[in-house]
XYZ file of C-alpha atoms in Angstrom:
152
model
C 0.000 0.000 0.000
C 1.279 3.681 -0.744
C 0.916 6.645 1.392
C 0.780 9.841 -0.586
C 2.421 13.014 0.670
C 1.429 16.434 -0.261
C 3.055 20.074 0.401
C 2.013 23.226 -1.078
C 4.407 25.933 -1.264
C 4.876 29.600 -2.031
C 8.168 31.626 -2.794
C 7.970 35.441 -2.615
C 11.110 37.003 -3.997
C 14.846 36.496 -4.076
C 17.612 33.956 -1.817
C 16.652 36.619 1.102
C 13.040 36.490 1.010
C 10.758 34.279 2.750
C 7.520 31.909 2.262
C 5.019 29.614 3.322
C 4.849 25.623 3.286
C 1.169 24.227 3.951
C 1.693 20.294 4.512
C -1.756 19.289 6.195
C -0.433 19.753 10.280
C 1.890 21.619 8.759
C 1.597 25.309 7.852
C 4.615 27.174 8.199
C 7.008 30.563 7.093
C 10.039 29.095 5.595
C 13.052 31.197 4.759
C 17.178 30.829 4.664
C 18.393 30.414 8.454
C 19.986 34.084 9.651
C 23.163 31.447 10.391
C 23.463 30.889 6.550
C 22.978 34.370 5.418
C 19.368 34.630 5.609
C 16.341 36.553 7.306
C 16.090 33.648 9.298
C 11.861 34.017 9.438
C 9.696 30.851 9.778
C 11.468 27.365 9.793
C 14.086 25.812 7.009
C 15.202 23.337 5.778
C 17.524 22.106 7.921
C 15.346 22.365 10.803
C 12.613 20.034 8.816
C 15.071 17.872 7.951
C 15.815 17.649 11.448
C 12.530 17.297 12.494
C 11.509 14.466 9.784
C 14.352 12.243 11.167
C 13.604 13.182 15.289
C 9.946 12.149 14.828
C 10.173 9.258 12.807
C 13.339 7.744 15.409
C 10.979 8.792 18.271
C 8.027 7.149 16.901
C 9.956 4.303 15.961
C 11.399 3.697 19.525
C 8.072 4.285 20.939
C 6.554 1.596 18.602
C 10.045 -0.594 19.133
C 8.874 0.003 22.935
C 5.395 -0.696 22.988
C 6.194 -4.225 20.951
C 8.539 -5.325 23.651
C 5.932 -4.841 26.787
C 8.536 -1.775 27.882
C 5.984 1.147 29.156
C 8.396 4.028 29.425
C 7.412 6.562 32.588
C 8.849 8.547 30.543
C 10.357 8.989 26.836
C 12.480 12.448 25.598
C 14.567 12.995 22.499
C 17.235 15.680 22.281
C 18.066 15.791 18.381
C 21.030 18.285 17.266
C 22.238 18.417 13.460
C 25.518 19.505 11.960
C 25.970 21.023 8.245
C 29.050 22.359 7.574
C 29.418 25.123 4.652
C 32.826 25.022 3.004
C 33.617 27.171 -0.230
C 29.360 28.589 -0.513
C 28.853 24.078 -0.491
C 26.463 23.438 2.010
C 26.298 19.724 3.388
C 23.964 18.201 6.056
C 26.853 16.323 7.520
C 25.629 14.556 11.253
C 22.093 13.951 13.310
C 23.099 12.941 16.926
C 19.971 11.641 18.811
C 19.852 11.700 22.581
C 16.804 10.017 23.596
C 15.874 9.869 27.348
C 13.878 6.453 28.496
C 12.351 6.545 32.088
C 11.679 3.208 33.075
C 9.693 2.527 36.174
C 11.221 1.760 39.397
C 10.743 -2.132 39.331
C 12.171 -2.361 35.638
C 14.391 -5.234 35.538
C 18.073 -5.270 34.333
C 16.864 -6.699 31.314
C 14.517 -4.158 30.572
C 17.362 -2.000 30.918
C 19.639 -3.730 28.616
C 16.638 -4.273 26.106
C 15.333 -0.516 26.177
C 18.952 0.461 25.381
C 19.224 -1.632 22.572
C 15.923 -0.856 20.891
C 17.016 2.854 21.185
C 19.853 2.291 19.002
C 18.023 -0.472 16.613
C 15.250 1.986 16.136
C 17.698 4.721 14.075
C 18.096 2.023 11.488
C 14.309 1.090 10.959
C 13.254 4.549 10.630
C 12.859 5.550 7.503
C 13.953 8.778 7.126
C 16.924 7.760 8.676
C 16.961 4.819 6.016
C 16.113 7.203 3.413
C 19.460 9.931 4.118
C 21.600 6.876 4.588
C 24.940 7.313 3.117
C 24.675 10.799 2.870
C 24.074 11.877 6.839
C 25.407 10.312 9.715
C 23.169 9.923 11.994
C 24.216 8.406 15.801
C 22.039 7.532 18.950
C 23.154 8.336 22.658
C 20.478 7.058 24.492
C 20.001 6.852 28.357
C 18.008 4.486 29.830
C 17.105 5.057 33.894
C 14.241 4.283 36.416
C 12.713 6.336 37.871
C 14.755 8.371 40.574
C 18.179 6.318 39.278
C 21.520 6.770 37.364
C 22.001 6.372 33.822
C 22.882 3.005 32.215
């Protein structure tokens, strides 16, 4: 079965101007990040590209989760992305994830182990992070603690 995508979008002027993406939920500005030269209105690229790959590994691991009996107290992601702009190139070089996974205070060790391990299994399954493969390198640094503990 396929799943068509739509966006609708709307460019009003030059490199420095700005417009508006309308992608069902969302409905954004869009311009050229103030970092990279630009007005730096709205969102851009970089930070949807960003957010396409955070959702999709944090709805993978909660999926991954949910399939294992693991109920998560609670479940986090910190997501930070890295392009690098040599010579006016601009490349979308890393996506580190840093998901946080709460486990509840009678978890057992295996939990522990298995909750780690699902939180680095569930970058490869996702598929935006299967469809920039071999073009961004994306890593996971998870943490995996009960509630009130360490990290494992």
């Amino acid at each position: 079965m396929k799943h068509p995508f739509h966006l609708k979008a709307v460019w009003n002027g030059g490199r420095n101007s700005e417009g508006t993406i309308d992608a069902g939920g969302l409905k954004t500005v869009i311009s050229i990040p103030q970092e990279m030269g630009g007005p730096g209105t709205g969102t851009n690229p970089d930070e949807m590209l960003l957010g396409a790959a955070s959702t999709c590994y944090l709805i993978t691991l909660a999926a991954m989760l949910e399939r294992s009996d693991i109920t998560p107290d609670e479940l986090t992601l910190e997501s930070e992305a890295t392009v690098d702009v040599t010579n006016n190139v601009f490349t979308y070089e890393r996506i580190v994830h840093r998901p946080r996974i709460v486990l509840s205070t009678d978890a057992s060790d295996a939990d522990l182990v298995k909750a780690e391990r699902l939180a680095h299994k569930a970058e490869s399954s996702c598929m935006i992070s299967r469809a920039v493969a071999g073009n961004v390198a994306i890593e996971t640094q998870p943490v995996v603690v009960t509630t009130g503990a360490n990290a494992v």
